[in-house]
């Protein structure tokens, strides 16, 4: 399931960042080409904004393993809509949620996520390498956190679709990734170390970094 109904406000571009072009392809095409190359994925459900005029222009929108649903006002609402579509196909499915804004994900990382997944699910994540500070209300240092136990969450994130959908049934305001919804139900998803180049394109400077990484990544046999 791929949330792709955002507007990309922090990017400040003329169109949503998932439709910006990197090396001749849109971010969305890069992302979906990689996901579709992962053979165990039976279907890719993409949540797009209501009335999105760019999505129908992509050839990949007509791929036999791709379907679109209408996203919501938040990423979590879009994910909930997508997971509902997954469950409608298979009530016992497991669902991998991946940001459309992360076009550099590697098949090797997706496989590692599957291999490292337990009954509570799993997420790709990166151990932090900087010292981490918690701020007070005036943006002054309130504390230094023990970084040995701090990770940055990435995507994909992999869960039983029913458990995820139920966990997304309440207030979504504080939910910024799928794992946080499952944590709120008392579950402890596994952390699987992912690559540093699996960046989320968020700010303008991320485009140059993405182009750099695209030039350095070795091929993984990306074919639909
Ligand atoms: N209502 C929303 C908001 C976000 N997303 C998707 O969730 C992913 C990660 O969200 P983010 O990087 O925050 O994207 P935007 O919300 O578009 O960015 P911004 O917060 O800068 O507007 C993106 O692929 C985005 O399209 C979504 O499906 N539905
Ligand atoms: C899901 C995510 O990519 C994990 O780091 C992140 O929480 C998305 O945040 P965003 O503000 O919706 O981009």
Coordinates of N, CA and C and ligand atoms in Angstrom, one line a residue:
X1 N 0.9 -1.2 0.0 CA 0.0 0.0 0.0 C 0.9 1.2 0.0
X2 N 0.6 2.2 -0.9 CA 1.5 3.4 -1.1 C 0.7 4.6 -0.9
X3 N 0.9 5.4 0.2 CA 0.2 6.7 0.4 C 0.8 7.7 -0.6
X4 N 0.0 8.3 -1.4 CA 0.5 9.2 -2.4 C -0.5 10.4 -2.6
X5 N -1.2 10.8 -1.6 CA -2.3 11.8 -1.7 C -1.8 13.1 -1.1
X6 N -0.5 13.3 -0.8 CA -0.1 14.5 -0.2 C 0.1 15.6 -1.2
X7 N 0.2 16.8 -0.7 CA 0.4 18.0 -1.6 C 1.9 18.5 -1.6
X8 N 2.7 18.0 -0.7 CA 4.1 18.3 -0.8 C 4.4 19.8 -0.4
X9 N 3.7 20.2 0.7 CA 3.8 21.7 1.1 C 5.2 22.1 1.4
X10 N 6.0 21.2 2.1 CA 7.4 21.5 2.5 C 8.3 21.6 1.2
X11 N 7.9 21.0 0.2 CA 8.7 21.0 -1.1 C 8.5 22.3 -1.8
X12 N 7.3 22.9 -1.7 CA 7.0 24.2 -2.3 C 7.1 24.2 -3.8
X13 N 6.8 23.1 -4.4 CA 6.9 23.0 -5.9 C 5.5 23.3 -6.5
X14 N 5.4 23.4 -7.8 CA 4.2 23.8 -8.5 C 3.2 22.6 -8.5
X15 N 3.7 21.4 -8.2 CA 2.9 20.2 -8.2 C 3.4 19.3 -7.1
X16 N 2.6 18.4 -6.7 CA 3.0 17.5 -5.5 C 4.3 16.8 -5.8
X17 N 5.1 16.6 -4.8 CA 6.5 16.1 -5.1 C 6.5 14.8 -5.7
X18 N 5.5 13.9 -5.5 CA 5.5 12.6 -6.0 C 5.5 12.6 -7.6
X19 N 5.1 13.8 -8.1 CA 5.1 13.9 -9.6 C 6.2 14.7 -10.1
X20 N 7.2 15.1 -9.3 CA 8.4 15.8 -9.8 C 9.2 14.7 -10.5
X21 N 10.1 15.2 -11.4 CA 10.9 14.3 -12.3 C 12.3 14.2 -11.7
X22 N 12.8 12.9 -11.7 CA 14.1 12.6 -11.3 C 14.7 11.7 -12.4
X23 N 15.7 12.3 -13.1 CA 16.4 11.5 -14.2 C 15.3 10.9 -15.1
X24 N 14.4 11.7 -15.6 CA 13.5 11.4 -16.7 C 12.2 10.6 -16.2
X25 N 12.1 10.3 -14.9 CA 10.9 9.6 -14.5 C 10.4 10.4 -13.3
X26 N 9.1 10.3 -13.1 CA 8.5 10.9 -11.9 C 8.9 10.1 -10.6
X27 N 8.9 10.8 -9.5 CA 9.2 10.1 -8.2 C 8.3 8.9 -8.1
X28 N 7.0 9.1 -8.4 CA 6.0 7.9 -8.3 C 6.4 6.8 -9.2
X29 N 6.9 7.0 -10.4 CA 7.3 5.9 -11.3 C 8.5 5.2 -10.7
X30 N 9.5 6.0 -10.2 CA 10.6 5.3 -9.6 C 10.2 4.4 -8.4
X31 N 9.3 4.9 -7.6 CA 8.9 4.1 -6.4 C 8.1 2.9 -6.8
X32 N 7.2 3.0 -7.7 CA 6.3 1.9 -8.1 C 7.1 0.9 -8.9
X33 N 8.0 1.3 -9.7 CA 8.9 0.4 -10.5 C 9.6 -0.5 -9.5
X34 N 10.1 0.0 -8.4 CA 10.9 -0.8 -7.5 C 9.9 -1.7 -6.7
X35 N 8.8 -1.2 -6.3 CA 7.9 -2.1 -5.5 C 7.4 -3.2 -6.4
X36 N 7.0 -2.9 -7.7 CA 6.5 -3.9 -8.6 C 7.6 -5.0 -9.0
X37 N 8.8 -4.6 -8.8 CA 9.9 -5.6 -9.1 C 10.0 -6.6 -7.9
X38 N 9.4 -6.4 -6.8 CA 9.4 -7.3 -5.7 C 8.3 -8.3 -5.9
X39 N 8.7 -9.5 -6.4 CA 7.7 -10.4 -6.9 C 6.6 -10.9 -5.9
X40 N 7.0 -11.0 -4.6 CA 6.0 -11.5 -3.7 C 4.8 -10.6 -3.5
X41 N 4.9 -9.3 -3.9 CA 3.8 -8.3 -3.8 C 2.7 -8.7 -4.8
X42 N 1.5 -9.0 -4.3 CA 0.5 -9.4 -5.2 C -0.2 -8.2 -5.9
X43 N -0.4 -7.2 -5.1 CA -1.1 -6.0 -5.6 C -0.5 -4.8 -4.9
X44 N -0.5 -3.6 -5.6 CA -0.1 -2.4 -5.0 C -1.3 -1.4 -5.0
X45 N -1.7 -1.1 -3.9 CA -2.8 -0.1 -3.7 C -2.3 1.2 -3.4
X46 N -2.6 2.2 -4.3 CA -2.0 3.6 -4.2 C -3.2 4.5 -3.7
X47 N -2.9 5.3 -2.7 CA -3.9 6.3 -2.3 C -3.6 7.6 -2.9
X48 N -4.4 8.1 -3.8 CA -4.2 9.4 -4.5 C -5.2 10.4 -4.0
X49 N -4.9 11.7 -4.2 CA -5.9 12.7 -3.8 C -7.1 12.7 -4.7
X50 N -8.2 13.0 -4.1 CA -9.4 13.1 -5.0 C -9.2 14.1 -6.1
X51 N -9.5 13.7 -7.3 CA -9.3 14.6 -8.4 C -7.9 14.8 -8.9
X52 N -7.0 14.0 -8.4 CA -5.5 14.1 -8.8 C -5.5 14.0 -10.3
X53 N -5.0 15.1 -11.0 CA -4.9 15.0 -12.5 C -3.7 14.4 -13.0
X54 N -2.7 14.2 -12.1 CA -1.4 13.7 -12.6 C -1.3 12.2 -12.6
X55 N -2.0 11.5 -11.7 CA -2.0 10.1 -11.5 C -2.4 9.4 -12.8
X56 N -3.6 9.7 -13.4 CA -4.0 9.0 -14.6 C -3.1 9.2 -15.8
X57 N -2.1 10.2 -15.7 CA -1.2 10.4 -16.9 C 0.0 9.4 -16.8
X58 N 0.1 8.7 -15.8 CA 1.2 7.7 -15.6 C 0.9 6.4 -16.2
X59 N 1.7 5.8 -17.0 CA 1.4 4.4 -17.5 C 1.3 3.4 -16.4
X60 N 2.1 3.6 -15.3 CA 2.0 2.6 -14.2 C 0.7 2.6 -13.6
X61 N -0.1 3.7 -13.7 CA -1.5 3.7 -13.1 C -2.3 2.6 -13.7
X62 N -2.0 2.1 -14.9 CA -2.7 1.1 -15.6 C -2.1 -0.3 -15.5
X63 N -1.1 -0.4 -14.7 CA -0.4 -1.7 -14.5 C -1.4 -2.7 -13.9
X64 N -1.3 -4.0 -14.3 CA -2.3 -4.9 -13.8 C -2.3 -5.2 -12.3
X65 N -1.1 -4.9 -11.7 CA -1.0 -5.2 -10.2 C -1.1 -3.9 -9.5
X66 N -1.6 -2.8 -10.1 CA -1.8 -1.5 -9.4 C -3.2 -1.1 -9.4
X67 N -3.7 -0.6 -8.3 CA -5.1 0.0 -8.2 C -5.0 1.2 -7.3
X68 N -5.9 2.1 -7.6 CA -5.9 3.4 -6.8 C -7.2 3.5 -6.0
X69 N -7.0 4.1 -4.8 CA -8.1 4.5 -4.0 C -8.0 6.0 -3.6
X70 N -9.0 6.6 -3.1 CA -9.0 8.0 -2.8 C -8.4 8.1 -1.4
X71 N -7.3 8.9 -1.3 CA -6.7 9.2 0.0 C -7.5 10.1 0.9
X72 N -6.9 10.4 2.1 CA -7.6 11.2 3.0 C -6.8 12.5 3.4
X73 N -7.3 13.2 4.4 CA -6.7 14.5 4.7 C -5.4 14.4 5.4
X74 N -5.0 13.2 5.9 CA -3.7 13.0 6.5 C -3.1 11.7 5.9
X75 N -1.8 11.5 6.1 CA -1.2 10.3 5.6 C -1.8 9.1 6.3
X76 N -2.1 9.1 7.6 CA -2.8 8.0 8.3 C -4.1 7.7 7.7
X77 N -4.9 8.7 7.3 CA -6.2 8.5 6.7 C -6.1 7.9 5.4
X78 N -5.1 8.3 4.6 CA -4.8 7.7 3.3 C -4.4 6.2 3.5
X79 N -3.6 5.9 4.5 CA -3.2 4.5 4.7 C -4.4 3.7 5.1
X80 N -5.2 4.3 6.0 CA -6.5 3.5 6.4 C -7.3 3.2 5.2
X81 N -7.5 4.1 4.3 CA -8.3 3.8 3.1 C -7.6 2.7 2.2
X82 N -6.3 2.8 2.1 CA -5.6 1.8 1.3 C -5.7 0.4 1.9
X83 N -5.5 0.3 3.3 CA -5.6 -0.9 3.9 C -7.0 -1.6 3.9
X84 N -8.0 -0.7 3.9 CA -9.3 -1.2 3.7 C -9.5 -1.9 2.4
X85 N -8.9 -1.4 1.3 CA -8.9 -2.0 0.0 C -8.2 -3.3 0.0
X86 N -7.0 -3.4 0.7 CA -6.3 -4.6 0.8 C -7.1 -5.7 1.5
X87 N -7.8 -5.3 2.6 CA -8.6 -6.3 3.3 C -9.8 -6.8 2.5
X88 N -10.3 -5.9 1.6 CA -11.5 -6.2 0.8 C -11.1 -7.4 -0.2
X89 N -9.8 -7.4 -0.6 CA -9.3 -8.4 -1.4 C -9.0 -9.7 -0.7
X90 N -8.4 -9.5 0.5 CA -8.0 -10.7 1.3 C -8.0 -10.3 2.8
X91 N -9.0 -10.8 3.5 CA -9.1 -10.5 5.0 C -7.9 -10.9 5.8
X92 N -7.1 -11.8 5.3 CA -5.9 -12.4 6.0 C -4.6 -11.8 5.5
X93 N -4.7 -10.8 4.7 CA -3.4 -10.3 4.0 C -2.5 -9.6 5.1
X94 N -1.2 -9.6 4.7 CA -0.2 -8.8 5.4 C 0.0 -7.6 4.4
X95 N 0.2 -6.4 4.9 CA 0.4 -5.2 4.1 C 1.7 -4.5 4.4
X96 N 2.3 -4.1 3.3 CA 3.6 -3.4 3.4 C 3.2 -1.9 3.0
X97 N 3.4 -1.0 3.9 CA 3.1 0.4 3.6 C 4.4 1.2 3.3
X98 N 4.4 1.8 2.1 CA 5.7 2.5 1.7 C 5.3 3.9 1.1
X99 N 6.0 4.9 1.6 CA 5.8 6.3 1.1 C 6.1 6.4 -0.4
X100 N 5.2 7.0 -1.1 CA 5.5 7.3 -2.5 C 6.7 8.2 -2.6
X101 N 6.9 9.0 -1.6 CA 8.0 9.9 -1.5 C 9.4 9.3 -1.2
X102 N 9.4 8.0 -1.2 CA 10.7 7.3 -1.0 C 11.0 6.4 -2.2
X103 N 11.6 7.1 -3.3 CA 11.8 6.4 -4.5 C 13.0 5.5 -4.6
X104 N 13.9 5.5 -3.6 CA 15.2 4.9 -3.7 C 15.2 3.6 -3.0
X105 N 14.1 3.1 -2.5 CA 14.1 1.8 -1.7 C 14.7 0.7 -2.5
X106 N 15.4 -0.2 -1.9 CA 16.1 -1.3 -2.5 C 15.4 -2.6 -2.3
X107 N 15.4 -3.4 -3.3 CA 14.7 -4.8 -3.1 C 15.4 -5.5 -2.0
X108 N 16.7 -5.4 -1.8 CA 17.4 -6.1 -0.7 C 16.8 -5.7 0.6
X109 N 16.5 -4.4 0.8 CA 15.9 -3.9 2.0 C 14.5 -4.5 2.2
X110 N 13.7 -4.5 1.2 CA 12.4 -5.0 1.3 C 12.4 -6.5 1.7
X111 N 13.4 -7.2 1.1 CA 13.5 -8.6 1.5 C 13.9 -8.8 3.0
X112 N 14.9 -7.9 3.4 CA 15.3 -7.9 4.8 C 14.2 -7.6 5.7
X113 N 13.3 -6.7 5.3 CA 12.1 -6.4 6.2 C 11.2 -7.7 6.3
X114 N 11.0 -8.3 5.2 CA 10.1 -9.6 5.3 C 10.8 -10.6 6.1
X115 N 12.1 -10.8 6.0 CA 12.9 -11.8 6.7 C 12.9 -11.5 8.2
X116 N 12.9 -10.2 8.5 CA 13.0 -9.8 9.9 C 11.6 -9.6 10.6
X117 N 10.5 -9.8 9.9 CA 9.2 -9.5 10.4 C 8.7 -10.6 11.4
X118 N 8.2 -10.1 12.6 CA 7.6 -11.0 13.6 C 6.1 -10.8 13.6
X119 N 5.5 -11.4 14.6 CA 4.0 -11.4 14.7 C 3.5 -10.0 14.9
X120 N 4.3 -9.1 15.5 CA 3.9 -7.7 15.7 C 4.2 -6.8 14.5
X121 N 4.8 -7.4 13.4 CA 5.2 -6.6 12.3 C 6.6 -6.1 12.4
X122 N 7.0 -5.3 11.4 CA 8.4 -4.8 11.4 C 8.5 -3.6 10.5
X123 N 9.5 -2.8 10.8 CA 9.7 -1.6 10.0 C 11.2 -1.5 9.6
X124 N 11.5 -0.8 8.4 CA 12.8 -0.5 8.1 C 13.1 0.8 9.0
X125 N 14.3 0.9 9.5 CA 14.7 2.0 10.3 C 16.2 2.2 10.3
X126 N 16.7 3.3 10.7 CA 18.1 3.6 10.8 C 18.5 4.0 12.2
X127 N 19.6 3.4 12.7 CA 20.1 3.9 14.0 C 20.6 5.3 13.8
X128 N 20.4 6.2 14.8 CA 20.9 7.5 14.6 C 22.4 7.5 14.9
X129 N 23.1 8.4 14.2 CA 24.6 8.5 14.5 C 25.0 9.8 15.0
X130 N 24.0 10.8 15.1 CA 24.3 12.0 15.7 C 23.9 12.0 17.2
X131 N 24.3 12.9 18.0 CA 23.8 13.0 19.4 C 22.4 13.6 19.3
X132 N 21.5 13.1 20.1 CA 20.1 13.5 19.9 C 19.6 14.4 21.1
X133 N 19.0 15.5 20.9 CA 18.6 16.4 21.9 C 17.1 16.5 21.9
X134 N 16.5 16.6 23.2 CA 15.1 16.9 23.3 C 15.0 18.4 23.6
X135 N 14.1 19.1 22.9 CA 14.0 20.6 23.1 C 12.9 20.9 24.1
X136 N 13.1 22.1 24.7 CA 12.0 22.6 25.6 C 11.1 23.5 24.7
X137 N 10.1 24.1 25.3 CA 9.2 24.9 24.4 C 9.8 26.2 23.8
X138 N 11.1 26.5 24.2 CA 11.7 27.7 23.6 C 12.9 27.3 22.7
X139 N 12.8 26.0 22.3 CA 13.9 25.5 21.4 C 15.3 25.6 22.1
X140 N 15.3 25.3 23.4 CA 16.5 25.2 24.1 C 16.7 23.7 24.5
X141 N 17.9 23.3 24.8 CA 18.1 21.9 25.1 C 17.5 21.6 26.5
X142 N 16.6 20.6 26.4 CA 16.0 20.1 27.7 C 16.7 18.9 28.2
X143 N 17.2 18.0 27.2 CA 17.9 16.8 27.6 C 18.6 16.2 26.4
X144 N 19.6 15.4 26.7 CA 20.3 14.6 25.7 C 19.9 13.2 25.9
X145 N 19.4 12.6 24.7 CA 18.8 11.3 24.8 C 19.9 10.2 24.6
X146 N 19.7 9.0 25.1 CA 20.7 8.0 24.9 C 20.5 7.4 23.5
X147 N 21.4 7.8 22.6 CA 21.2 7.5 21.2 C 21.4 6.0 20.9
X148 N 21.9 5.3 21.9 CA 22.1 3.8 21.6 C 20.8 3.1 21.3
X149 N 19.7 3.8 21.8 CA 18.4 3.2 21.7 C 17.5 4.0 20.8
X150 N 18.0 4.9 19.9 CA 17.2 5.8 19.1 C 17.4 5.4 17.6
X151 N 16.3 5.2 17.0 CA 16.3 4.9 15.6 C 15.3 5.8 14.8
X152 N 15.6 6.1 13.5 CA 14.7 6.9 12.7 C 13.9 5.9 11.9
X153 N 12.5 6.0 12.0 CA 11.7 5.1 11.2 C 11.7 5.5 9.7
X154 N 11.8 4.4 8.9 CA 11.7 4.6 7.4 C 10.4 3.9 7.0
X155 N 10.3 3.7 5.7 CA 9.3 2.7 5.2 C 10.0 1.9 4.1
X156 N 9.5 0.7 3.7 CA 8.2 0.1 4.1 C 8.2 -0.3 5.6
X157 N 6.9 -0.4 6.0 CA 6.5 -1.0 7.3 C 5.5 -2.1 7.0
X158 N 5.7 -3.2 7.7 CA 5.0 -4.4 7.3 C 4.1 -5.0 8.5
X159 N 2.8 -5.1 8.3 CA 1.9 -5.6 9.4 C 0.8 -6.4 8.9
X160 N 0.2 -7.2 9.8 CA -1.1 -7.8 9.4 C -2.1 -6.7 9.1
X161 N -2.7 -6.8 8.0 CA -3.6 -5.8 7.5 C -4.8 -5.5 8.5
X162 N -5.3 -6.6 9.0 CA -6.5 -6.4 10.0 C -6.0 -5.7 11.2
X163 N -4.8 -6.1 11.8 CA -4.3 -5.4 13.0 C -4.1 -3.9 12.7
X164 N -3.5 -3.6 11.5 CA -3.2 -2.2 11.2 C -4.5 -1.4 11.0
X165 N -5.5 -2.0 10.3 CA -6.7 -1.3 10.1 C -7.4 -1.0 11.4
X166 N -7.4 -2.0 12.3 CA -8.1 -1.8 13.6 C -7.3 -0.7 14.4
X167 N -6.0 -0.7 14.3 CA -5.2 0.2 15.0 C -5.4 1.6 14.5
X168 N -5.8 1.8 13.3 CA -6.1 3.1 12.6 C -7.5 3.5 12.8
X169 N -8.2 2.8 13.7 CA -9.7 3.1 13.8 C -10.0 4.3 14.7
X170 N -9.0 4.8 15.4 CA -9.3 5.9 16.4 C -8.8 7.2 15.9
X171 N -8.4 8.1 16.8 CA -7.9 9.4 16.5 C -6.5 9.3 15.8
X172 N -6.4 9.9 14.6 CA -5.2 9.7 13.8 C -4.2 10.8 13.9
X173 N -4.6 11.9 14.7 CA -3.8 13.1 14.7 C -2.3 12.8 15.1
X174 N -2.1 11.9 16.1 CA -0.7 11.7 16.6 C 0.0 10.6 15.8
X175 N -0.7 10.0 14.8 CA -0.1 8.9 14.1 C 0.6 9.3 12.8
X176 N 2.0 9.2 12.9 CA 2.8 9.7 11.8 C 3.5 8.5 11.0
X177 N 3.4 7.3 11.6 CA 3.7 6.1 10.9 C 2.9 5.0 11.4
X178 N 2.9 3.9 10.6 CA 2.0 2.8 11.0 C 2.4 2.1 12.3
X179 N 3.7 2.0 12.5 CA 4.2 1.4 13.8 C 3.6 2.1 15.0
X180 N 3.5 3.4 14.9 CA 3.0 4.1 16.1 C 1.5 3.7 16.4
X181 N 0.8 3.4 15.4 CA -0.6 3.0 15.6 C -0.6 1.6 16.3
X182 N 0.3 0.7 15.8 CA 0.4 -0.6 16.4 C 0.9 -0.5 17.9
X183 N 1.9 0.3 18.1 CA 2.4 0.5 19.4 C 1.3 0.9 20.4
X184 N 0.4 1.7 19.9 CA -0.6 2.2 20.8 C -1.6 1.1 21.3
X185 N -1.5 -0.1 20.5 CA -2.3 -1.2 20.9 C -1.5 -2.2 21.8
X186 N -0.2 -1.8 22.1 CA 0.6 -2.6 23.0 C 1.5 -3.6 22.3
X187 N 1.6 -3.4 20.9 CA 2.5 -4.3 20.1 C 3.9 -3.7 20.0
X188 N 4.9 -4.5 19.7 CA 6.3 -4.1 19.7 C 6.9 -4.5 18.3
X189 N 6.6 -3.8 17.2 CA 7.2 -4.2 15.9 C 8.7 -4.3 15.9
X190 N 9.2 -5.2 15.1 CA 10.7 -5.3 15.0 C 11.3 -4.1 14.2
X191 N 12.5 -3.8 14.6 CA 13.3 -2.8 13.9 C 14.3 -3.5 13.0
X192 N 14.2 -3.2 11.7 CA 15.2 -3.8 10.7 C 16.0 -2.7 10.1
X193 N 17.3 -2.8 10.2 CA 18.2 -1.8 9.7 C 18.1 -1.6 8.2
X194 N 17.8 -0.4 7.8 CA 17.7 -0.2 6.3 C 18.8 0.7 5.8
X195 N 18.9 0.9 4.5 CA 19.9 1.7 3.9 C 19.7 3.2 4.1
X196 N 20.8 3.9 4.2 CA 20.7 5.4 4.4 C 20.2 6.1 3.1
X197 N 20.3 5.4 2.0 CA 19.8 6.1 0.8 C 18.3 6.0 0.5
X198 N 17.6 5.3 1.5 CA 16.2 5.2 1.4 C 15.6 6.5 1.9
X199 N 15.9 7.6 1.3 CA 15.4 8.9 1.8 C 14.0 9.2 1.4
X200 N 13.4 10.0 2.3 CA 12.0 10.5 1.9 C 12.2 11.9 1.3
X201 N 11.8 12.1 0.1 CA 11.9 13.4 -0.5 C 10.8 14.3 0.1
X202 N 11.4 15.3 0.9 CA 10.5 16.2 1.6 C 10.7 17.7 1.3
X203 N 12.0 18.1 1.3 CA 12.5 19.5 1.1 C 13.2 19.6 -0.2
X204 N 13.3 20.8 -0.7 CA 13.9 21.0 -2.0 C 15.3 20.4 -2.2
X205 N 16.1 20.4 -1.1 CA 17.5 19.9 -1.2 C 17.5 18.4 -1.3
X206 N 16.3 17.7 -1.0 CA 16.3 16.3 -1.1 C 16.3 15.8 -2.5
X207 N 16.0 16.7 -3.5 CA 16.0 16.3 -4.9 C 17.4 16.1 -5.4
X208 N 18.3 17.0 -5.0 CA 19.7 16.8 -5.4 C 20.3 15.6 -4.8
X209 N 20.0 15.3 -3.6 CA 20.5 14.1 -2.9 C 19.9 12.8 -3.6
X210 N 18.6 12.9 -3.9 CA 18.0 11.7 -4.6 C 18.7 11.5 -6.0
X211 N 19.0 12.6 -6.7 CA 19.7 12.4 -8.0 C 21.1 11.8 -7.8
X212 N 21.8 12.2 -6.7 CA 23.1 11.7 -6.4 C 23.0 10.2 -6.2
X213 N 22.1 9.8 -5.3 CA 21.9 8.4 -4.9 C 21.5 7.6 -6.2
X214 N 20.6 8.1 -7.0 CA 20.2 7.4 -8.2 C 21.4 7.0 -9.0
X215 N 22.4 8.0 -9.1 CA 23.6 7.7 -9.8 C 24.6 6.7 -9.2
X216 N 24.4 6.5 -7.9 CA 25.4 5.6 -7.2 C 24.8 4.2 -7.0
X217 N 23.5 4.0 -7.1 CA 22.9 2.7 -6.8 C 23.1 1.7 -7.9
X218 N 23.6 0.5 -7.5 CA 23.8 -0.5 -8.5 C 22.4 -1.1 -8.9
X219 N 22.3 -1.5 -10.1 CA 21.0 -2.1 -10.6 C 20.6 -3.3 -9.8
X220 N 19.3 -3.4 -9.7 CA 18.7 -4.6 -8.9 C 17.7 -5.3 -9.9
X221 N 17.9 -5.2 -11.2 CA 17.0 -5.9 -12.1 C 15.6 -5.4 -12.0
X222 N 15.5 -4.0 -12.2 CA 14.2 -3.4 -12.0 C 13.4 -3.5 -13.3
X223 N 12.5 -4.5 -13.3 CA 11.6 -4.6 -14.5 C 10.2 -5.0 -14.0
X224 N 9.2 -4.5 -14.6 CA 7.9 -4.8 -14.0 C 7.5 -6.2 -14.1
Ligands
LIG1 N1 -3.0 13.3 3.2 C1 -1.9 12.7 2.9 C2 -0.6 13.2 3.2 C3 0.5 12.5 2.8 N2 0.4 11.4 2.1 C4 1.6 10.7 1.6 O1 2.4 10.2 2.6 C5 3.8 10.2 2.2 C6 4.7 10.9 3.2 O2 4.1 12.1 3.6 P1 4.9 13.5 3.4 O3 6.3 13.3 3.1 O4 4.5 14.3 4.6 O5 4.2 14.1 2.1 P2 3.3 15.4 2.0 O6 2.2 15.4 3.1 O7 2.9 15.6 0.6 O8 4.4 16.5 2.4 P3 4.1 17.9 3.2 O9 3.9 17.5 4.7 O10 5.3 18.7 3.0 O11 2.8 18.5 2.6 C7 3.8 10.9 0.8 O12 4.0 9.9 -0.2 C8 2.5 11.6 0.7 O13 2.0 11.6 -0.6 C9 -0.9 10.8 1.8 O14 -1.0 9.8 1.1 N3 -2.0 11.5 2.2
LIG2 C1 6.2 7.3 7.7 C2 7.5 8.1 7.8 O1 8.1 8.2 6.5 C3 8.4 7.4 8.7 O2 9.6 8.2 9.0 C4 7.2 9.5 8.3 O3 6.6 9.5 9.6 C5 6.3 10.3 7.4 O4 6.2 11.6 7.9 P1 5.5 12.7 6.9 O5 5.6 14.0 7.7 O6 4.1 12.2 6.7 O7 6.3 12.7 5.7

